[in-house]
Tab-separated table of C-alpha atoms in Angstrom:
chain	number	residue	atom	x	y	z
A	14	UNK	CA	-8.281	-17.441	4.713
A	15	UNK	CA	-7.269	-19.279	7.988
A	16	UNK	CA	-6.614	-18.009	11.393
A	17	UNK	CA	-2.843	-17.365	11.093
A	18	UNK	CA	-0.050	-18.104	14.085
A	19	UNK	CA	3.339	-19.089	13.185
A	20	UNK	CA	4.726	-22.718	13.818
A	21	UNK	CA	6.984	-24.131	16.309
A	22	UNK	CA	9.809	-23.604	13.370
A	23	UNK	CA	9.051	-20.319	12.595
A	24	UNK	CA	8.801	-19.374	16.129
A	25	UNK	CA	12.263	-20.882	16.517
A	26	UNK	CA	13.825	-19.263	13.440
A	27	UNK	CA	12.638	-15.882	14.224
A	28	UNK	CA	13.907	-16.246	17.566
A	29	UNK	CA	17.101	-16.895	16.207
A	30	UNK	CA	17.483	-13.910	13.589
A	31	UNK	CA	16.669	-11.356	16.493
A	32	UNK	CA	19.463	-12.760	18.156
A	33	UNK	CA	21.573	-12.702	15.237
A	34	UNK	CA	20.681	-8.991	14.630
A	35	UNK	CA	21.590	-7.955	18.072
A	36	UNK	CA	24.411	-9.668	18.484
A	37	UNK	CA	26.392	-9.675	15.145
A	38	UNK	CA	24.746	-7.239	13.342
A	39	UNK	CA	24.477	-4.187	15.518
A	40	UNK	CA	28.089	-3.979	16.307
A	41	UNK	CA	28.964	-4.159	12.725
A	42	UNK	CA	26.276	-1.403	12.150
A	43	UNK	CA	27.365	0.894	15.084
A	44	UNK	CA	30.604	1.084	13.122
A	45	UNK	CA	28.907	2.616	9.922
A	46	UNK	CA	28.419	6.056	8.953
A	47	UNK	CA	24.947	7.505	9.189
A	48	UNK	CA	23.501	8.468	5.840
A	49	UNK	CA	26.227	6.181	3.914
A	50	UNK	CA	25.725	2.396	2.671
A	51	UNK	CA	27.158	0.518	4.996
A	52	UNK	CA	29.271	-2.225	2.886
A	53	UNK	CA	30.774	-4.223	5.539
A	54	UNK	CA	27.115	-4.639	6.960
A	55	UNK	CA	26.213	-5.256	3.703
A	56	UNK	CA	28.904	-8.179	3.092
A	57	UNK	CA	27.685	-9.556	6.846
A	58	UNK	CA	24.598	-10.185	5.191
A	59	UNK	CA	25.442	-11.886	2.415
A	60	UNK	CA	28.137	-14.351	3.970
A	61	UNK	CA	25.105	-15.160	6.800
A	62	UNK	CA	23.062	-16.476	3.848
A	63	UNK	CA	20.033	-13.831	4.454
A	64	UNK	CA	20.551	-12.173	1.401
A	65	UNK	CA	20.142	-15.264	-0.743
A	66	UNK	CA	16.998	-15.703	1.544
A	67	UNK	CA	15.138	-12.622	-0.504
A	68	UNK	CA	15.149	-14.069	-3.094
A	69	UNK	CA	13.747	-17.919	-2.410
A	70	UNK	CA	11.205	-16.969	0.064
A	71	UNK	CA	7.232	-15.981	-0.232
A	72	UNK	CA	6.126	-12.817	1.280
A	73	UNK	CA	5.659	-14.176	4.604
A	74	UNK	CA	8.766	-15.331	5.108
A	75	UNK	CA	10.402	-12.188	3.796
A	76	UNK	CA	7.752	-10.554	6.562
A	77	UNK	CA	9.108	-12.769	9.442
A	78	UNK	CA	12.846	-12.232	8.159
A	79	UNK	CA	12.025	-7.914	8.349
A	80	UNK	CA	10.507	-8.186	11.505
A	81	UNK	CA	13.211	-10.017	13.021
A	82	UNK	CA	15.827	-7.997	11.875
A	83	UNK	CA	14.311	-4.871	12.865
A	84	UNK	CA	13.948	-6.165	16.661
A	85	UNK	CA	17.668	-6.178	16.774
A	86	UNK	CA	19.197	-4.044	14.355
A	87	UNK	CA	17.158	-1.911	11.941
A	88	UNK	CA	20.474	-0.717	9.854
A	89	UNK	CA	20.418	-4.414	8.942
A	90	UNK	CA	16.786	-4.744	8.441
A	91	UNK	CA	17.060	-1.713	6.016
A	92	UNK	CA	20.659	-2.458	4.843
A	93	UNK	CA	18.572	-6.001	3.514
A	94	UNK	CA	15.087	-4.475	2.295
A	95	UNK	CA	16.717	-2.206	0.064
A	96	UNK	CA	18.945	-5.132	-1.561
A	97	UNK	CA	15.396	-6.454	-2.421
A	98	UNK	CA	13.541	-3.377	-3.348
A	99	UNK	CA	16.496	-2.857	-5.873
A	100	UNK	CA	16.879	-6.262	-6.986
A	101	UNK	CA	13.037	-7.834	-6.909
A	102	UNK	CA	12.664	-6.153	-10.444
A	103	UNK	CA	15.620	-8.450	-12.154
A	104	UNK	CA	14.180	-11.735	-10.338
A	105	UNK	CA	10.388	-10.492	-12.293
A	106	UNK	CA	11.444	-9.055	-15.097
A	107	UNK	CA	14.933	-9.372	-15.937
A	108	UNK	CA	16.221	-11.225	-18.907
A	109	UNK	CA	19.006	-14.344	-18.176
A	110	UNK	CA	21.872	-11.929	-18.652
A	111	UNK	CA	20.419	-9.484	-16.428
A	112	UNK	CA	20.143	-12.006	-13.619
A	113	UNK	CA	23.502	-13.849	-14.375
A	114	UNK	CA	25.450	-10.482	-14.341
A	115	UNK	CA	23.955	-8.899	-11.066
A	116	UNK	CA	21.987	-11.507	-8.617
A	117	UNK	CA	24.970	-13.301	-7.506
A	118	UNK	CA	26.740	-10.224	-6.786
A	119	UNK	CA	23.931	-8.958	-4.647
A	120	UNK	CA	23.607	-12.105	-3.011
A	121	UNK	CA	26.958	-12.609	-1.508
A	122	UNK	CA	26.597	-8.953	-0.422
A	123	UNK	CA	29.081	-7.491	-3.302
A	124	UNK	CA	26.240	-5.278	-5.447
A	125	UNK	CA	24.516	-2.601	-3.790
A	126	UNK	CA	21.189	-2.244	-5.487
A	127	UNK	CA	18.565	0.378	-5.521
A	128	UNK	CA	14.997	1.181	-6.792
A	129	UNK	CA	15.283	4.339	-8.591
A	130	UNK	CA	11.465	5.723	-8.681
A	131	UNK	CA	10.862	8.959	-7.227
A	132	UNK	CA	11.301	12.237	-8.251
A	133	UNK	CA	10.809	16.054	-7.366
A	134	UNK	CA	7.729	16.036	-8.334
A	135	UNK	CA	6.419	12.339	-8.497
A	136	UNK	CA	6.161	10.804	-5.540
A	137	UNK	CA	3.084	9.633	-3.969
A	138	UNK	CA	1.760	10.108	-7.673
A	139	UNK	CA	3.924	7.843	-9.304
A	140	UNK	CA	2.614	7.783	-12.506
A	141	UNK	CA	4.113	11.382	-13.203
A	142	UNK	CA	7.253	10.896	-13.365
A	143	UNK	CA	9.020	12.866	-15.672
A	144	UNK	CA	12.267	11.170	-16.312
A	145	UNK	CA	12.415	11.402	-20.064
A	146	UNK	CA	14.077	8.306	-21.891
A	147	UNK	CA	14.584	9.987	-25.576
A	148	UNK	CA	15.235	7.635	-28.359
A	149	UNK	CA	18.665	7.791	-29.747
A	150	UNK	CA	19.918	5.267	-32.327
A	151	UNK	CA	17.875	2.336	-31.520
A	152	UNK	CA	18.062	2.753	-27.656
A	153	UNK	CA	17.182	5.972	-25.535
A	154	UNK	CA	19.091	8.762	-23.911
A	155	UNK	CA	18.043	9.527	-20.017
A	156	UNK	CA	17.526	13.142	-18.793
A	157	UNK	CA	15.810	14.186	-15.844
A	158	UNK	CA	16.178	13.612	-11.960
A	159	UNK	CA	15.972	11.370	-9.044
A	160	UNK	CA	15.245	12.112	-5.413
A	161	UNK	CA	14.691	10.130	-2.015
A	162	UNK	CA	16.575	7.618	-3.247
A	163	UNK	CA	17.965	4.530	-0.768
A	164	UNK	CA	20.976	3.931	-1.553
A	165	UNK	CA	22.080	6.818	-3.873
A	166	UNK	CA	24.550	7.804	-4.538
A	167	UNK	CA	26.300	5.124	-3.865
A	168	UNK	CA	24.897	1.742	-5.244
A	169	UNK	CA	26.083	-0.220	-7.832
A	170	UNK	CA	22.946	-0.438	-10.018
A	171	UNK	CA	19.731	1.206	-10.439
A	172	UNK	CA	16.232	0.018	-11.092
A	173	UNK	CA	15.091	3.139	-12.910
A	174	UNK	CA	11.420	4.223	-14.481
A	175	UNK	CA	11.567	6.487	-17.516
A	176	UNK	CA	8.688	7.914	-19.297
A	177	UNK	CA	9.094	6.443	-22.833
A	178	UNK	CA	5.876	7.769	-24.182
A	179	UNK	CA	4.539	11.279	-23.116
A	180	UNK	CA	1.172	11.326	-22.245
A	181	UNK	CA	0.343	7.655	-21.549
A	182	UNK	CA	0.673	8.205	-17.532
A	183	UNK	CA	1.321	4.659	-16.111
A	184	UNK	CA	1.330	3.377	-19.623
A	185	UNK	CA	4.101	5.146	-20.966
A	186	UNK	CA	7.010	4.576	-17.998
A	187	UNK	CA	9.644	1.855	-18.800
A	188	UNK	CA	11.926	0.010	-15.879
A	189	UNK	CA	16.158	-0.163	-16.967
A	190	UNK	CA	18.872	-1.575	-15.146
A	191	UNK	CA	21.174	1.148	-15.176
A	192	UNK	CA	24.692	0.327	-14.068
A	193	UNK	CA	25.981	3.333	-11.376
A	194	UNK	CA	29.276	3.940	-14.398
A	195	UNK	CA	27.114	4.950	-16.967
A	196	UNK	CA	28.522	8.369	-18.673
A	197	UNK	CA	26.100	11.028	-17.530
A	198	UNK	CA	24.799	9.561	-14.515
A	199	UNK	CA	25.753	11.320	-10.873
A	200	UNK	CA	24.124	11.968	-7.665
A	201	UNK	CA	24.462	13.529	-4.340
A	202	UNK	CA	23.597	12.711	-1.013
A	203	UNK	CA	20.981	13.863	0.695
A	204	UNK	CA	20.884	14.617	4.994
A	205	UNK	CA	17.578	13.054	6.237
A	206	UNK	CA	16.419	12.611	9.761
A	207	UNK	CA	16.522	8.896	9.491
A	208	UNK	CA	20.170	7.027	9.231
A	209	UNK	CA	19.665	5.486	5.831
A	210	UNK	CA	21.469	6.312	2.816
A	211	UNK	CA	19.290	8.287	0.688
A	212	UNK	CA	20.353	10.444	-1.969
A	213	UNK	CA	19.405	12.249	-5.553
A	214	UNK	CA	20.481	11.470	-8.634
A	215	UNK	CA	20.733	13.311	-11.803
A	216	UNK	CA	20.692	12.143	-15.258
A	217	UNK	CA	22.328	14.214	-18.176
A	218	UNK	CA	21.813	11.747	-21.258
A	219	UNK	CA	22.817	8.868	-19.947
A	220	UNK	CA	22.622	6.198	-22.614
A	221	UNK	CA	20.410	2.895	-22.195
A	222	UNK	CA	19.616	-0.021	-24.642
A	223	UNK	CA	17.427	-2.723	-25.007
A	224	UNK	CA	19.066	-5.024	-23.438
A	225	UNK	CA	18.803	-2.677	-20.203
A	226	UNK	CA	14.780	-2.941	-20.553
A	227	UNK	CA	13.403	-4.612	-17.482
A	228	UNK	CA	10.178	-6.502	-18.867
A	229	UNK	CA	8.363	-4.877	-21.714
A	230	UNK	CA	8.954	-1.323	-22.922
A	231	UNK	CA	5.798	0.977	-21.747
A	232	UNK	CA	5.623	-1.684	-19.335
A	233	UNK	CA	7.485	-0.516	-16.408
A	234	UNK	CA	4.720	0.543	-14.083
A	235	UNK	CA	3.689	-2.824	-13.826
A	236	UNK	CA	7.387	-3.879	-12.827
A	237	UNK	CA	7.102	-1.424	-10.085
A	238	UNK	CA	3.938	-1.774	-8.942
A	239	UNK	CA	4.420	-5.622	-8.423
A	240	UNK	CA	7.242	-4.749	-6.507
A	241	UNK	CA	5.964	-2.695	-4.299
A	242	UNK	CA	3.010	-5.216	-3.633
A	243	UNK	CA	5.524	-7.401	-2.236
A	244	UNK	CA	7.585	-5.169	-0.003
A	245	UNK	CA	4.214	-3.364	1.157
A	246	UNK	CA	3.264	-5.510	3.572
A	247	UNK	CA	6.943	-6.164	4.770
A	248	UNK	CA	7.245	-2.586	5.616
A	249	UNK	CA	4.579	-3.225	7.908
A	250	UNK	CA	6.468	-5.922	9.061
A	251	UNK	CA	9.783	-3.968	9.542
A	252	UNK	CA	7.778	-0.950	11.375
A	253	UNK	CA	5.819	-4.516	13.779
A	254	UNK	CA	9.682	-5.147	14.585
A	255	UNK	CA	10.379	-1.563	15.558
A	256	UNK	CA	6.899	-1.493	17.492
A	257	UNK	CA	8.098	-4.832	19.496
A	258	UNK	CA	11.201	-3.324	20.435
A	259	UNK	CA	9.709	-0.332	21.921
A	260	UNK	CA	7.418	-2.290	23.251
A	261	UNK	CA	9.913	-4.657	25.610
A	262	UNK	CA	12.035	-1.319	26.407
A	263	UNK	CA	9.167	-0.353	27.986
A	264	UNK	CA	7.469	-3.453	29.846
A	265	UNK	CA	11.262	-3.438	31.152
A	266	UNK	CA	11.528	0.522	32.024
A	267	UNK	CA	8.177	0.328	33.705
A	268	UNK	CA	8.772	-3.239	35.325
A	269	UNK	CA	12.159	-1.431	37.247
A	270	UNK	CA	11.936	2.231	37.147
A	271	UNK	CA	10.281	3.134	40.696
A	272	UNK	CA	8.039	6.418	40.978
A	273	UNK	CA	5.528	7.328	43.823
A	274	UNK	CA	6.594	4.633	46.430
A	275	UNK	CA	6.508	1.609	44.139
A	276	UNK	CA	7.147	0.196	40.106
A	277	UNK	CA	5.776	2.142	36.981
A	278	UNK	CA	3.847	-0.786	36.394
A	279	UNK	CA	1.247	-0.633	39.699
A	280	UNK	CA	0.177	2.835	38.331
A	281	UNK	CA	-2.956	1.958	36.440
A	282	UNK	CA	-2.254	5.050	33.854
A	283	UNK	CA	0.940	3.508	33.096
A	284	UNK	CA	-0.416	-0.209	33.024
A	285	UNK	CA	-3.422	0.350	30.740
A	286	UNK	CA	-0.908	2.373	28.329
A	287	UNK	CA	1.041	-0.617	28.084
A	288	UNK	CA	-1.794	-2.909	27.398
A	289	UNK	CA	-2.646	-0.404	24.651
A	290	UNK	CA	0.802	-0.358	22.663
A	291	UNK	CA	0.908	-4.548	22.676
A	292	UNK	CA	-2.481	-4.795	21.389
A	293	UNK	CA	-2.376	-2.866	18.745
A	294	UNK	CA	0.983	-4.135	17.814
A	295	UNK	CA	0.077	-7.765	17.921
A	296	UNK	CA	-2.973	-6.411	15.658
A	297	UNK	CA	-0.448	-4.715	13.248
A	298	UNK	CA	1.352	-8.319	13.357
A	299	UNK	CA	-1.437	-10.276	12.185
A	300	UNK	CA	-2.627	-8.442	9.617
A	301	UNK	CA	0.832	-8.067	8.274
A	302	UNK	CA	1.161	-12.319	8.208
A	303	UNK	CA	-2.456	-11.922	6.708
A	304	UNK	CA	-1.225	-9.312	4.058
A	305	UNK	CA	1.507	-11.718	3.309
A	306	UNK	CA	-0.146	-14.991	3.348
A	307	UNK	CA	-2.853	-13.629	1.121
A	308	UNK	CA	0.473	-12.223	-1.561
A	309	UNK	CA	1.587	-16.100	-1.420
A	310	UNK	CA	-1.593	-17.657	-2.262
A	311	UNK	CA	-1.790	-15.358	-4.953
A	312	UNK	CA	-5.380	-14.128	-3.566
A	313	UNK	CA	-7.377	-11.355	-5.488
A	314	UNK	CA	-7.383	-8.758	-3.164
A	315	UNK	CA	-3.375	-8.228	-2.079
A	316	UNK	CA	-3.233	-4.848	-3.209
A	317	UNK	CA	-6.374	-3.753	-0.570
A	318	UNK	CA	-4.573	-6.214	2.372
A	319	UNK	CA	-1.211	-4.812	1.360
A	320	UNK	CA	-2.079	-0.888	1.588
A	321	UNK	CA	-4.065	-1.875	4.732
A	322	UNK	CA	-0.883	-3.622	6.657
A	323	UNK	CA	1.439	-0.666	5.769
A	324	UNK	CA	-1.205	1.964	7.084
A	325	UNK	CA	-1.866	0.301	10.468
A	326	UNK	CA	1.955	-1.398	11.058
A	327	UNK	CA	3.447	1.839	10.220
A	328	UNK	CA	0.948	4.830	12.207
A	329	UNK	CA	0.599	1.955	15.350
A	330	UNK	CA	4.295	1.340	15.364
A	331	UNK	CA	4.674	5.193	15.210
A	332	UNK	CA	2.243	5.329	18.498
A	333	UNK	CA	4.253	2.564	20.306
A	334	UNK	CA	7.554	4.023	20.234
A	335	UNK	CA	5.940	7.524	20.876
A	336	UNK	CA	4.371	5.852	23.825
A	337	UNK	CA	7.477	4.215	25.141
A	338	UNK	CA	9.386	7.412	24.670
A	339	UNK	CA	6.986	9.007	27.019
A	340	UNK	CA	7.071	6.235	29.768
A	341	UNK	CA	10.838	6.128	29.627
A	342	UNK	CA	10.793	10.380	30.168
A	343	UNK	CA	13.824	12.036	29.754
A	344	UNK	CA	16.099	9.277	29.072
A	345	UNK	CA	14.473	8.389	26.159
A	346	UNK	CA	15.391	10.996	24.236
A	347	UNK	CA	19.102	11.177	24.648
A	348	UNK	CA	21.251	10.813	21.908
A	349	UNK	CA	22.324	6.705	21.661
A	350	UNK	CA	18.967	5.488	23.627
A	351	UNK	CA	17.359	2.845	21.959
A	352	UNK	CA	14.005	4.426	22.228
A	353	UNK	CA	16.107	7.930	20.472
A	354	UNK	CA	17.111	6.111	17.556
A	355	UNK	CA	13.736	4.480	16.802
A	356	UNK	CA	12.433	7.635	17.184
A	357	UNK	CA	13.937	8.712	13.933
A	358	UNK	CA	13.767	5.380	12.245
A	359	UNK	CA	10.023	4.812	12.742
A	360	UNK	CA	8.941	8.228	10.842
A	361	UNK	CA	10.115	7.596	7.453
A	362	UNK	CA	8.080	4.254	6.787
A	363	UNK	CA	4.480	6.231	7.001
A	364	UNK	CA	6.147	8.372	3.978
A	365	UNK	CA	8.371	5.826	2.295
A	366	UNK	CA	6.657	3.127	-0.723
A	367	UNK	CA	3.706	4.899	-0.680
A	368	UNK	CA	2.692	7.427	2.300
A	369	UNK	CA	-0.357	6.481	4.647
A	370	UNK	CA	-2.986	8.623	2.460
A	371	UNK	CA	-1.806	6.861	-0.878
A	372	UNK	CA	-2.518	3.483	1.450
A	373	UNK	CA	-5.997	4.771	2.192
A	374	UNK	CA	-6.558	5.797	-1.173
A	375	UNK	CA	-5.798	2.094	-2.888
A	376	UNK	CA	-8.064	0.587	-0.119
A	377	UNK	CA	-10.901	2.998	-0.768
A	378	UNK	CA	-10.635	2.341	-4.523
A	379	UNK	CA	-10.319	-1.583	-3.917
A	380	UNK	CA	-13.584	-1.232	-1.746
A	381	UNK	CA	-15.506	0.722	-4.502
A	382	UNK	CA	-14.127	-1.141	-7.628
């Protein structure tokens, strides 16, 4: 694979989404409720054209659109990464109805989607999930629970994974597209110490067919798994935007903020920690645009470069805002800060589509195989 920088184009368009983000989208976000989808942010999405962008673009691209977003706004960064996490299984696996009836809709920002995979117990083991889709008069009944949801309670559709065959593990899990009115089907929200909406959902028979089957049945491990491939290495790139951000609060903090007869910055301490938090955030960077230039060519090791730009985007951009907290002191901890709120917002991406030990797990089994 190539050295990888961005062109003058990219450059450019990037440039122009952070200032889109910060100057459109954050007002419209500041105005949401934390913990709720966020519709009107939601709508601002789709009538600026960046939710129609999910769906058309590689993995880079979806990388550089994350990042972006992030710098400025992460409610919007999130508010659009779930729209894809919830939708990417139609665009793979969906049948023509499937698509006609819901991709529009979440395009022009009118659908909330979300990607209904984790339970109680099944998390970081995936595979043992114990939503159980009983069959009932040539389609199945669905009993069981959801939790850590984005986006429950209150999308419009779920991506959900049902065991159709005990004792297959991965083999025996099959995706639906379960509309939020199905009888049976509620949820509750749950409080987390990041703003997203995440909630739980419970299922007390709710009824499914065949023609809610998302690829094959028994095959719905697959449909996840390629889905998270994709998004894996654009969490990276949504925690390299939150790193960046942290990072110019505090070149600027330290650049102004006077201590011991002169600038932050002429204290070595303080200059060398600095030098620390960009490098390993442009390293993060580049192995994110390698992660993602490597899905796009359709290379044979993604799922080792994937896990390995989530584990080092999300722990360094965990660092960098930790860092810049510190240099900022006080201040950077009060409620409404910048620094504050990506404080909360950078923890849940080590845990979230597959936590950092899972990451070192696939890359230790990709080096081995």
């Amino acid at each position: 694979m190539p050295v990888f920088s961005l062109d003058p184009e990219q450059t450019a368009r990037c440039a122009q989404l952070r200032t889109l983000a910060a100057e459109q989208l954050r007002p419209i976000a500041d105005k949401g409720e934390p913990g709720h989808v966020n519709r009107p942010l939601v709508a601002a999405l789709g009538e600026l054209g960046l939710l129609g962008r999910l769906f058309g673009a590689g993995a880079l691209e979806l990388c550089l659109l994350r990042e972006s977003l992030a710098h400025g706004c992460t409610e919007a960064e999130t508010a659009l990464a779930l729209q894809g996490l919830g939708s990417y299984p139609i665009v793979q696996a969906g049948t023509a109805a499937q698509q006609e009836r819901w991709l529009p809709e979440v395009i022009i920002g009118r659908a909330v989607a979300a990607f209904a995979l984790s339970e109680p117990d099944a998390g970081s083991d995936a595979a043992a999930l114990a939503l159980r889709a009983e069959p009932d008069r040539g389609g199945w009944r669905l009993s069981g629970e959801k939790r850590w949801i984005s986006n429950a309670p209150e999308a419009d559709f779920y991506t959900v994974f049902a065991r159709t065959t005990e004792g297959a593990g991965a083999r025996g899990v099959t995706a639906f597209l379960v509309p939020a009115d199905r009888p049976g089907l509620t949820g509750t929200p749950l409080e987390m110490l990041s703003p997203h909406p995440i909630g739980a959902l419970t299922f007390a028979d709710v009824p499914v067919t065949r023609d809610d089957v998302l690829g094959d049945v028994d095959g719905g491990f697959r449909v996840a798994m390629n889905t998270l491939n994709l998004f894996r290495p654009s969490v990276g790139a949504f925690a390299v935007g939150m790193a960046q951000a942290a990072l110019d609060a505090a070149i600027d903090h330290t650049a102004r903020r006077t201590a011991f007869g002169g600038p932050l910055k002429d204290l070595q301490s303080v200059a060398h920690q600095v030098a620390e938090m960009a490098t390993r955030t442009e390293a993060a960077r580049l192995l994110v645009y390698a992660a993602a230039t490597a899905y796009d060519e359709r290379a044979a090791d993604v799922p080792k470069r994937s896990a390995m730009a989530k584990l080092l985007a999300t722990e360094t951009a965990q660092y960098v805002v930790d860092a810049a907290v510190q240099l900022h002191g006080a201040r950077g901890l009060q409620r409404g800060h910048l620094l504050e709120h990506l404080y909360r917002e950078v923890r849940a991406p080590r845990i979230y589509e597959g936590a950092t030990e899972v990451q070192r797990t696939i890359i230790a089994k990709e080096l081995y195989a």
